Coordinates of C-alpha atoms in Angstrom, one line a residue:
Chain A
X8 CA 96.0 -64.9 17.5
X9 CA 94.9 -65.1 13.9
X10 CA 96.2 -68.6 13.2
X11 CA 92.8 -70.2 12.7
X12 CA 90.9 -67.7 10.8
X13 CA 93.5 -65.7 8.9
X14 CA 96.2 -68.2 8.8
X15 CA 99.4 -68.4 7.0
X16 CA 99.0 -71.8 5.3
X17 CA 98.7 -71.8 1.5
X18 CA 95.3 -73.2 1.7
X19 CA 94.2 -70.4 4.1
X20 CA 96.1 -67.9 1.7
X21 CA 93.9 -69.0 -1.2
X22 CA 90.9 -68.9 0.8
X23 CA 91.6 -65.3 1.7
X24 CA 92.3 -64.4 -1.9
X25 CA 89.1 -66.1 -2.9
X26 CA 87.1 -64.2 -0.4
X27 CA 88.5 -61.0 -1.4
X28 CA 87.7 -61.7 -5.1
X29 CA 84.2 -62.8 -4.7
X30 CA 83.3 -60.0 -2.2
X31 CA 85.4 -57.2 -3.7
X32 CA 82.4 -55.3 -5.2
X33 CA 80.3 -55.6 -2.2
X34 CA 83.0 -54.5 0.4
X35 CA 85.1 -52.1 -1.6
X36 CA 83.1 -50.5 -4.5
X37 CA 82.8 -47.3 -2.4
X38 CA 86.4 -47.0 -1.1
X39 CA 88.7 -44.9 -3.2
X40 CA 91.3 -42.3 -2.2
X41 CA 92.3 -39.0 -3.8
X42 CA 95.6 -38.8 -5.9
X43 CA 98.6 -38.1 -3.7
X44 CA 96.9 -38.9 -0.5
X45 CA 98.7 -41.1 2.1
X46 CA 96.9 -44.2 3.3
X47 CA 97.7 -46.5 6.2
X48 CA 96.4 -50.1 5.8
X49 CA 96.6 -51.5 9.2
X50 CA 96.9 -55.3 9.5
X51 CA 97.4 -56.1 5.9
X52 CA 97.9 -59.7 6.5
X53 CA 98.9 -61.5 3.1
X54 CA 97.6 -58.5 1.1
X55 CA 94.2 -59.7 0.2
X56 CA 92.8 -56.4 0.6
X57 CA 96.0 -54.4 -0.3
X58 CA 95.6 -55.5 -3.9
X59 CA 92.1 -54.2 -4.3
X60 CA 92.8 -50.9 -2.4
X61 CA 95.8 -50.1 -4.5
X62 CA 94.1 -50.9 -7.7
X63 CA 91.0 -48.8 -6.8
X64 CA 93.2 -45.7 -5.9
X65 CA 96.2 -46.0 -8.1
X66 CA 97.3 -42.6 -7.4
X67 CA 97.2 -42.7 -3.7
X68 CA 100.1 -43.9 -1.8
X69 CA 99.6 -46.8 0.5
X70 CA 101.6 -47.9 3.6
X71 CA 100.6 -51.4 4.6
X72 CA 101.6 -52.8 7.9
X73 CA 101.2 -56.1 9.7
X74 CA 102.9 -57.7 12.9
X75 CA 103.8 -60.9 11.0
X76 CA 106.9 -60.5 8.7
X77 CA 105.8 -63.8 7.2
X78 CA 102.4 -62.4 6.1
X79 CA 104.3 -59.2 4.7
X80 CA 106.6 -61.3 2.6
X81 CA 103.5 -63.1 1.2
X82 CA 101.8 -59.7 0.5
X83 CA 104.8 -58.3 -1.1
X84 CA 105.3 -61.3 -3.4
X85 CA 101.6 -61.0 -4.6
X86 CA 101.9 -57.3 -5.1
X87 CA 105.0 -57.5 -7.1
X88 CA 103.4 -60.3 -9.3
X89 CA 100.7 -58.0 -10.0
X90 CA 103.0 -55.1 -10.8
X91 CA 101.5 -52.8 -8.3
X92 CA 103.9 -50.0 -7.3
X93 CA 101.8 -47.5 -5.0
X94 CA 102.5 -49.5 -1.6
X95 CA 105.2 -49.8 0.8
X96 CA 105.0 -52.6 3.3
X97 CA 106.5 -52.6 6.9
X98 CA 106.4 -54.8 9.9
X99 CA 104.7 -52.9 12.6
X100 CA 102.3 -53.1 15.4
X101 CA 99.1 -51.3 15.7
X102 CA 99.8 -50.6 19.3
X103 CA 103.2 -49.3 18.7
X104 CA 103.1 -47.6 15.5
X105 CA 106.4 -46.2 14.0
X106 CA 104.9 -43.0 12.4
X107 CA 104.7 -39.3 13.6
X108 CA 101.2 -38.0 14.6
X109 CA 98.9 -37.0 11.9
X110 CA 101.3 -38.7 9.4
X111 CA 98.2 -40.1 7.3
X112 CA 95.4 -38.7 5.4
X113 CA 93.4 -41.8 5.7
X114 CA 93.3 -45.2 7.5
X115 CA 91.9 -48.6 6.4
X116 CA 91.5 -51.6 8.4
X117 CA 89.7 -54.8 7.4
X118 CA 89.2 -58.0 9.3
X119 CA 91.6 -57.1 12.2
X120 CA 89.6 -55.7 15.1
X121 CA 87.7 -58.9 15.4
X122 CA 91.0 -60.7 16.7
X123 CA 92.0 -58.0 19.1
X124 CA 90.9 -58.1 22.8
X125 CA 91.0 -54.2 22.9
X126 CA 89.5 -52.9 19.6
X127 CA 88.7 -49.4 21.0
X128 CA 92.4 -49.0 22.1
X129 CA 93.5 -50.1 18.7
X130 CA 91.4 -47.5 17.2
X131 CA 92.7 -44.9 19.4
X132 CA 96.3 -45.7 18.6
X133 CA 95.4 -45.4 14.8
X134 CA 93.7 -42.1 15.5
X135 CA 97.0 -40.6 16.7
X136 CA 98.6 -41.1 13.2
X137 CA 95.6 -39.8 11.4
X138 CA 95.4 -36.2 10.3
X139 CA 92.4 -34.2 11.9
X140 CA 89.6 -34.4 9.3
X141 CA 91.0 -37.7 8.0
X142 CA 88.7 -40.8 7.7
X143 CA 89.1 -44.2 9.1
X144 CA 87.3 -47.2 7.1
X145 CA 86.7 -50.4 9.1
X146 CA 85.3 -53.5 7.7
X147 CA 84.4 -56.6 9.8
X148 CA 82.3 -59.6 9.4
X149 CA 79.8 -60.9 12.0
X150 CA 79.3 -64.6 12.5
X151 CA 76.2 -64.2 14.5
X152 CA 74.6 -62.7 11.3
X153 CA 74.8 -66.1 9.6
X154 CA 71.6 -68.1 8.9
X155 CA 70.6 -70.5 6.0
X156 CA 67.9 -72.6 4.7
X157 CA 67.4 -75.4 5.2
X158 CA 68.9 -74.6 8.6
X159 CA 69.6 -77.2 11.2
X160 CA 70.5 -77.0 14.9
X161 CA 73.6 -78.9 14.2
X162 CA 74.7 -76.4 11.6
X163 CA 74.3 -73.7 13.9
X164 CA 76.2 -75.5 16.5
X165 CA 79.4 -75.8 14.3
X166 CA 79.2 -71.8 13.7
X167 CA 78.8 -71.4 17.5
X168 CA 82.1 -73.3 17.9
X169 CA 83.8 -70.8 15.6
X170 CA 82.4 -67.9 17.6
X171 CA 83.3 -69.4 21.0
X172 CA 86.8 -70.3 19.8
X173 CA 87.3 -66.8 18.6
X174 CA 86.0 -65.4 22.0
X175 CA 88.4 -67.8 23.9
X176 CA 91.2 -66.3 21.9
X177 CA 90.0 -62.8 23.2
X178 CA 88.6 -61.9 19.8
X179 CA 85.2 -61.0 19.0
X180 CA 83.6 -62.4 15.8
X181 CA 80.2 -60.6 16.6
X182 CA 82.2 -57.2 16.1
X183 CA 80.5 -56.2 12.9
X184 CA 77.2 -55.0 14.5
X185 CA 79.3 -53.1 17.1
X186 CA 81.4 -50.9 14.7
X187 CA 79.1 -47.9 15.4
X188 CA 79.6 -47.6 19.1
X189 CA 83.4 -48.7 18.9
X190 CA 84.3 -46.0 16.5
X191 CA 82.4 -43.5 18.7
X192 CA 83.9 -44.6 21.9
X193 CA 87.3 -44.3 20.3
X194 CA 86.6 -40.7 19.7
X195 CA 85.8 -40.7 16.0
X196 CA 82.7 -38.5 14.8
X197 CA 80.3 -38.6 12.0
X198 CA 80.4 -42.4 12.1
X199 CA 78.4 -44.1 9.5
X200 CA 78.0 -47.9 9.3
X201 CA 76.7 -49.7 6.3
X202 CA 75.8 -53.4 6.3
X203 CA 77.0 -55.4 3.3
X204 CA 74.7 -58.5 3.3
X205 CA 75.8 -61.4 1.4
X206 CA 72.7 -63.2 0.2
X207 CA 73.3 -66.4 -1.8
X208 CA 71.0 -68.8 -3.7
X209 CA 71.6 -70.9 -6.7
X210 CA 71.0 -68.2 -9.1
X211 CA 74.5 -66.9 -8.0
X212 CA 76.8 -69.9 -8.7
X213 CA 79.9 -67.8 -8.1
X214 CA 79.0 -66.7 -4.7
X215 CA 77.7 -70.3 -3.8
X216 CA 81.2 -71.7 -4.5
X217 CA 83.4 -68.6 -3.7
X218 CA 81.6 -67.3 -0.6
X219 CA 79.3 -70.2 0.9
X220 CA 81.6 -73.0 0.4
X221 CA 85.0 -71.7 -0.1
X222 CA 84.8 -68.9 2.4
X223 CA 82.3 -69.4 5.1
X224 CA 82.0 -73.2 5.3
X225 CA 85.9 -73.4 4.9
X226 CA 86.3 -71.0 7.7
X227 CA 84.0 -73.0 10.1
X228 CA 85.8 -76.3 9.1
X229 CA 89.0 -74.7 10.0
X230 CA 88.1 -75.0 13.7
X231 CA 87.1 -78.5 13.8
X232 CA 90.2 -79.8 15.6
X233 CA 90.0 -77.2 18.2
X234 CA 86.2 -77.6 18.6
X235 CA 86.5 -81.3 19.3
X236 CA 89.6 -81.1 21.4
X237 CA 87.8 -78.3 23.7
X238 CA 84.9 -80.7 23.7
X239 CA 82.6 -77.8 22.4
X240 CA 80.8 -80.3 20.2
X241 CA 80.6 -84.1 19.5
X242 CA 82.1 -85.3 16.4
X243 CA 79.0 -86.9 14.9
X244 CA 77.2 -83.5 15.6
X245 CA 80.0 -81.6 13.9
X246 CA 79.9 -83.9 10.7
X247 CA 76.2 -83.5 10.6
X248 CA 76.4 -79.9 11.0
X249 CA 79.1 -79.3 8.3
X250 CA 77.0 -81.6 6.0
X251 CA 73.9 -79.4 6.8
X252 CA 75.9 -76.2 5.8
X253 CA 76.5 -77.8 2.6
X254 CA 73.0 -78.8 2.2
X255 CA 72.2 -75.1 2.1
X256 CA 74.5 -74.6 -0.9
X257 CA 72.2 -76.8 -3.0
X258 CA 69.7 -75.6 -5.5
X259 CA 67.0 -75.0 -3.3
X260 CA 69.1 -73.6 -0.3
X261 CA 70.0 -70.0 0.6
X262 CA 72.8 -68.6 2.7
X263 CA 73.0 -65.2 4.5
X264 CA 75.8 -63.5 6.1
X265 CA 76.6 -59.8 6.9
X266 CA 79.6 -57.7 6.7
X267 CA 79.7 -54.1 8.1
X268 CA 81.7 -51.3 6.9
X269 CA 82.2 -48.2 9.1
X270 CA 83.7 -45.0 8.2
X271 CA 84.2 -42.0 10.5
X272 CA 86.3 -38.9 10.9
X273 CA 88.9 -37.7 13.3
X274 CA 87.5 -34.5 14.8
X275 CA 89.3 -31.3 15.7
Chain B
X27 CA 45.5 -66.9 11.7
X28 CA 46.6 -63.2 11.6
X29 CA 45.2 -61.8 14.7
X30 CA 48.4 -61.5 16.6
X31 CA 50.8 -60.0 14.2
X32 CA 48.7 -58.2 11.6
X33 CA 45.7 -57.6 13.9
X34 CA 42.6 -55.5 13.6
X35 CA 43.0 -53.4 16.8
X36 CA 43.5 -49.7 16.3
X37 CA 46.9 -50.1 18.0
X38 CA 47.9 -52.7 15.6
X39 CA 46.6 -50.8 12.7
X40 CA 48.7 -47.9 13.8
X41 CA 51.8 -50.1 13.9
X42 CA 51.3 -51.4 10.5
X43 CA 51.0 -47.9 9.1
X44 CA 54.1 -46.9 11.0
X45 CA 55.9 -49.8 9.7
X46 CA 54.9 -49.1 6.1
X47 CA 56.0 -45.4 6.4
X48 CA 59.5 -46.0 7.8
X49 CA 60.2 -48.8 5.6
X50 CA 58.6 -47.6 2.5
X51 CA 61.9 -46.7 0.6
X52 CA 63.6 -49.8 1.6
X53 CA 60.8 -52.1 0.5
X54 CA 59.1 -50.3 -2.2
X55 CA 61.4 -48.2 -4.2
X56 CA 61.6 -50.5 -7.0
X57 CA 58.3 -51.5 -7.5
X58 CA 56.2 -49.6 -10.0
X59 CA 53.8 -50.6 -12.6
X60 CA 53.0 -49.5 -16.2
X61 CA 50.2 -47.3 -17.0
X62 CA 46.9 -49.3 -17.7
X63 CA 48.4 -52.4 -16.2
X64 CA 46.1 -54.6 -14.1
X65 CA 47.6 -55.5 -10.7
X66 CA 46.2 -57.9 -8.1
X67 CA 47.3 -57.2 -4.4
X68 CA 46.6 -60.2 -2.6
X69 CA 46.0 -60.1 1.1
X70 CA 46.0 -56.4 1.4
X71 CA 44.9 -56.3 5.2
X72 CA 44.3 -52.7 6.2
X73 CA 45.7 -51.2 3.1
X74 CA 49.2 -50.3 4.5
X75 CA 51.0 -51.3 1.4
X76 CA 48.0 -50.5 -0.8
X77 CA 48.6 -46.7 -0.2
X78 CA 52.1 -47.1 -1.3
X79 CA 51.6 -49.3 -4.3
X80 CA 48.8 -47.1 -5.7
X81 CA 50.8 -43.9 -5.3
X82 CA 54.0 -45.3 -6.9
X83 CA 52.0 -46.5 -9.9
X84 CA 49.2 -43.9 -10.3
X85 CA 48.3 -45.1 -13.8
X86 CA 48.0 -48.7 -13.1
X87 CA 44.7 -50.2 -12.0
X88 CA 44.8 -52.1 -8.6
X89 CA 42.5 -54.8 -7.5
X90 CA 43.2 -55.5 -3.7
X91 CA 41.5 -58.5 -1.8
X92 CA 41.6 -59.9 1.6
X93 CA 39.7 -62.6 3.4
X94 CA 38.7 -60.1 6.1
X95 CA 35.7 -57.7 5.3
X96 CA 36.8 -55.9 8.5
X97 CA 40.4 -55.3 7.1
X98 CA 39.0 -54.2 3.9
X99 CA 36.6 -51.6 5.4
X100 CA 39.7 -50.2 7.2
X101 CA 41.7 -50.2 3.9
X102 CA 38.8 -48.5 1.9
X103 CA 38.4 -45.8 4.7
X104 CA 42.3 -45.0 4.5
X105 CA 42.4 -44.9 0.7
X106 CA 39.3 -42.6 0.3
X107 CA 41.0 -40.3 3.1
X108 CA 43.9 -40.2 0.9
X109 CA 42.0 -39.6 -2.3
X110 CA 43.3 -42.5 -4.1
X111 CA 41.2 -43.6 -7.2
X112 CA 43.1 -46.4 -8.7
X113 CA 42.1 -49.5 -6.6
X114 CA 39.1 -51.6 -6.1
X115 CA 38.8 -53.6 -3.1
X116 CA 36.9 -57.0 -2.8
X117 CA 36.6 -59.7 -0.1
X118 CA 38.1 -62.8 -1.7
X119 CA 40.3 -65.9 -0.6
X120 CA 43.6 -66.5 -2.3
X121 CA 42.7 -70.2 -2.5
X122 CA 39.4 -69.4 -4.3
X123 CA 40.1 -66.4 -6.5
X124 CA 37.0 -65.0 -8.1
X125 CA 38.9 -64.1 -11.4
X126 CA 39.4 -65.6 -14.8
X127 CA 42.6 -67.2 -15.7
X128 CA 45.4 -64.8 -16.7
X129 CA 43.3 -61.8 -15.7
X130 CA 46.1 -59.8 -14.0
X131 CA 49.3 -58.4 -15.5
X132 CA 51.1 -58.5 -12.3
X133 CA 50.8 -59.8 -8.8
X134 CA 51.8 -58.2 -5.5
X135 CA 51.7 -60.0 -2.1
X136 CA 53.4 -58.8 1.1
X137 CA 53.5 -60.0 4.6
X138 CA 50.8 -62.7 3.8
X139 CA 52.8 -66.0 3.0
X140 CA 54.3 -66.1 6.4
X141 CA 50.9 -66.7 8.0
X142 CA 49.9 -69.6 5.6
X143 CA 50.5 -73.2 6.3
X144 CA 50.9 -73.9 2.4
X145 CA 52.6 -70.9 0.9
X146 CA 53.5 -72.9 -2.3
X147 CA 49.8 -73.6 -3.0
X148 CA 49.0 -69.9 -2.5
X149 CA 51.6 -68.9 -5.1
X150 CA 50.1 -71.7 -7.4
X151 CA 46.6 -70.3 -7.0
X152 CA 47.9 -66.7 -7.6
X153 CA 49.8 -68.0 -10.7
X154 CA 46.6 -69.2 -12.4
X155 CA 45.1 -65.6 -12.6
X156 CA 48.5 -64.2 -13.7
X157 CA 49.1 -63.7 -17.4
X158 CA 52.1 -65.6 -19.0
X159 CA 55.1 -63.5 -18.8
X160 CA 53.6 -61.3 -15.9
X161 CA 55.5 -60.9 -12.6
X162 CA 54.8 -61.8 -9.1
X163 CA 56.4 -59.7 -6.3
X164 CA 56.5 -61.1 -2.8
X165 CA 57.8 -59.3 0.2
X166 CA 58.3 -61.1 3.7
X167 CA 60.2 -60.6 6.9
X168 CA 62.3 -63.2 8.5
X169 CA 62.4 -63.0 12.4
X170 CA 65.3 -65.4 12.5
X171 CA 67.4 -62.6 10.8
X172 CA 67.1 -60.3 13.9
X173 CA 70.2 -59.6 16.1
X174 CA 71.3 -56.6 18.0
X175 CA 74.0 -55.0 20.3
X176 CA 74.2 -55.3 23.0
X177 CA 72.3 -58.8 22.7
X178 CA 71.2 -60.9 25.6
X179 CA 70.1 -64.5 25.9
X180 CA 66.7 -63.3 27.1
X181 CA 66.0 -60.9 24.4
X182 CA 66.7 -63.6 21.9
X183 CA 64.3 -65.8 23.9
X184 CA 61.4 -63.2 23.5
X185 CA 62.0 -63.3 19.7
X186 CA 62.1 -67.0 19.7
X187 CA 58.5 -66.9 21.5
X188 CA 57.3 -64.9 18.5
X189 CA 58.7 -67.4 16.0
X190 CA 57.2 -70.4 18.0
X191 CA 54.0 -68.9 18.4
X192 CA 53.7 -68.1 14.6
X193 CA 54.8 -71.8 13.9
X194 CA 52.1 -73.1 16.3
X195 CA 49.6 -71.3 14.2
X196 CA 51.0 -73.0 11.2
X197 CA 52.7 -69.9 9.9
X198 CA 56.5 -69.5 9.2
X199 CA 58.2 -66.4 10.3
X200 CA 61.5 -67.7 8.9
X201 CA 60.0 -67.4 5.3
X202 CA 62.0 -64.5 4.0
X203 CA 65.1 -66.7 3.3
X204 CA 63.0 -69.2 1.7
X205 CA 61.5 -67.0 -1.0
X206 CA 63.7 -68.3 -3.8
X207 CA 62.8 -72.0 -3.3
X208 CA 59.2 -71.2 -2.8
X209 CA 58.8 -69.3 -5.8
X210 CA 60.7 -72.0 -7.9
X211 CA 58.8 -74.7 -6.5
X212 CA 55.5 -73.0 -7.3
X213 CA 56.6 -73.1 -11.0
X214 CA 57.8 -69.4 -11.5
X215 CA 60.9 -68.8 -13.4
X216 CA 63.8 -66.1 -13.4
X217 CA 63.4 -65.8 -9.7
X218 CA 65.4 -63.1 -8.1
X219 CA 65.5 -62.5 -4.4
X220 CA 66.9 -59.1 -2.9
X221 CA 67.5 -58.8 0.9
X222 CA 66.4 -55.7 2.3
X223 CA 68.3 -55.3 5.5
X224 CA 67.3 -52.7 8.1
X225 CA 70.4 -51.7 10.0
X226 CA 69.5 -49.3 12.9
X227 CA 71.9 -47.2 15.0
X228 CA 71.3 -43.9 16.9
X229 CA 72.5 -41.9 13.8
X230 CA 69.0 -42.8 12.2
X231 CA 66.6 -41.7 15.1
X232 CA 63.5 -42.2 12.8
X233 CA 64.3 -45.8 12.3
X234 CA 65.1 -46.3 16.0
X235 CA 61.6 -45.0 16.9
X236 CA 59.7 -46.3 13.8
X237 CA 61.4 -49.5 13.1
X238 CA 63.0 -50.9 16.3
X239 CA 60.7 -49.7 18.9
X240 CA 57.3 -49.3 17.4
X241 CA 57.6 -52.1 14.8
X242 CA 59.9 -54.9 16.0
X243 CA 59.8 -54.6 19.7
X244 CA 56.1 -53.7 19.4
X245 CA 55.5 -57.0 17.5
X246 CA 57.4 -59.1 20.0
X247 CA 55.5 -57.5 22.8
X248 CA 52.2 -58.4 21.2
X249 CA 52.7 -62.1 21.9
X250 CA 53.5 -61.7 25.7
X251 CA 50.0 -63.2 26.9
X252 CA 50.4 -66.0 24.5
X253 CA 53.9 -66.9 25.3
X254 CA 53.2 -66.8 29.0
X255 CA 49.9 -68.9 28.8
X256 CA 51.8 -71.4 26.7
X257 CA 54.7 -71.5 29.1
X258 CA 57.1 -70.8 26.4
X259 CA 58.9 -68.3 28.8
X260 CA 58.9 -67.4 32.4
X261 CA 57.5 -63.8 33.1
X262 CA 60.6 -62.6 34.8
X263 CA 62.9 -63.6 31.7
X264 CA 60.2 -62.1 29.4
X265 CA 60.5 -58.7 31.0
X266 CA 64.3 -58.6 31.1
X267 CA 64.3 -59.8 27.4
X268 CA 61.9 -56.9 26.5
X269 CA 64.1 -54.5 28.5
X270 CA 67.2 -55.7 26.8
X271 CA 65.5 -55.2 23.3
X272 CA 64.9 -51.6 24.3
X273 CA 68.6 -51.3 25.7
X274 CA 69.7 -52.0 22.1
X275 CA 67.7 -49.0 20.9
X276 CA 69.8 -46.7 23.1
X277 CA 72.7 -44.5 21.7
X278 CA 75.3 -47.1 21.7
X279 CA 73.1 -49.9 20.4
X280 CA 72.4 -51.4 17.1
X281 CA 69.6 -53.4 15.7
X282 CA 69.4 -55.6 12.6
X283 CA 66.5 -57.2 10.8
X284 CA 66.2 -58.4 7.1
X285 CA 63.2 -58.2 4.9
X286 CA 63.4 -60.3 1.5
X287 CA 61.8 -59.1 -1.7
X288 CA 61.3 -61.8 -4.5
X289 CA 60.3 -61.2 -8.1
X290 CA 59.7 -64.0 -10.6
X291 CA 58.0 -64.5 -14.0
X292 CA 55.2 -66.9 -15.0
X293 CA 56.7 -68.9 -17.8
X294 CA 55.1 -70.0 -21.0

């Protein structure tokens, strides 16, 4: 299900690492866990977030799982390159967790729910292995939060293709704005959602390159084949749309996208 | 030009004051001026921002102008009710400013450029009365930044009516995202734009009421007559759209809108 957005190709891997690097401060500055606490990272993928999490909480013990052995192998290799010792990897499914009830102090899940047809069920399954009073932290994007200047109809059509393809795969790329009701419906309490808006103009060249071009536009471009083969868009309109997205990364352009970070408690 | 969004009716006046009150911290927390400095507030309207500005900088001296004598009368009355002494009001046009060159230390302009067909010219005119090295602060909304959950096509169509009506009046309600190039094109330097996203869910009942319902939905509802008479939308679709906007203010709904705050310097 994840092979078009969080893929396993080297190019995709590099995009994910780029994304994590340029957005690290925005998304992760307020996540750190106490010494000795036991944290589950659910759906670690190739470890883009794992690297940040483990460094931000060097005395916490992480357990990172993913359904893909291949992703776990990539993550392990990256973690060992960086001499990070406070994480164990394991192939495991969120819907069939090999852990005792209340095994973890806290749970972290990032860019995973958007790919699942049943995100509330996933949150409920995760809740079982979380201690009472423990927190869950969820980070998701929201492709419907994108806009730019100059903005063209064709540019927005390419983004709509990305949204529709993810919906066709039973995912939901508009999930960021829904974290609050999702966490509540899964039974968590004291839910707090914080938007993390990425606003990019040419005074921030690192974000122009690292976010607008190499993360967002790269992600849209990644669905070209599927968009054309599903007849969601005509190829001339596609090309104009992608050019127009790049146009918004020029000196007088601006680019806006919002991630959402939710935290909630497992109640008594 | 401003009579549908920043109108002069009592109801509108109360909406504007509501808006300023609930958004004050978000928009204004980082604006204060030194003792003795001379500030121009351009387009003060009924004084919704003037009250905040003058209180945040009690030792600065404000000069607030507006093209409408009626608005100025309302603003004066509000300011005198609140015993604020550090502001002078004057009827004046941004495009024909009755001040000497470099008369002001700083300029503040909020929710004005969106109504002007020539915002760059306005910024240039203002620049003439600003001292070299002085700052201009611009705050604008961006109606294209709105989204919500649940979100319906009809809800988005009502918002589109608001955008189109403002465009028909030669305004630009998508101006927030454009502050960076506008300030640069008007000759200012060191432009910095900061998005101020309003994210609302039911954990923030004051914003649900003060922003989502009484500011944003109220503003959309304000163009109903014009939208119907211009045949921009059918009245059944309109009613469903407005109901759907309210639906997003219920317990499991969320509401997102972004203001933009730009600051820049007048260069040598």
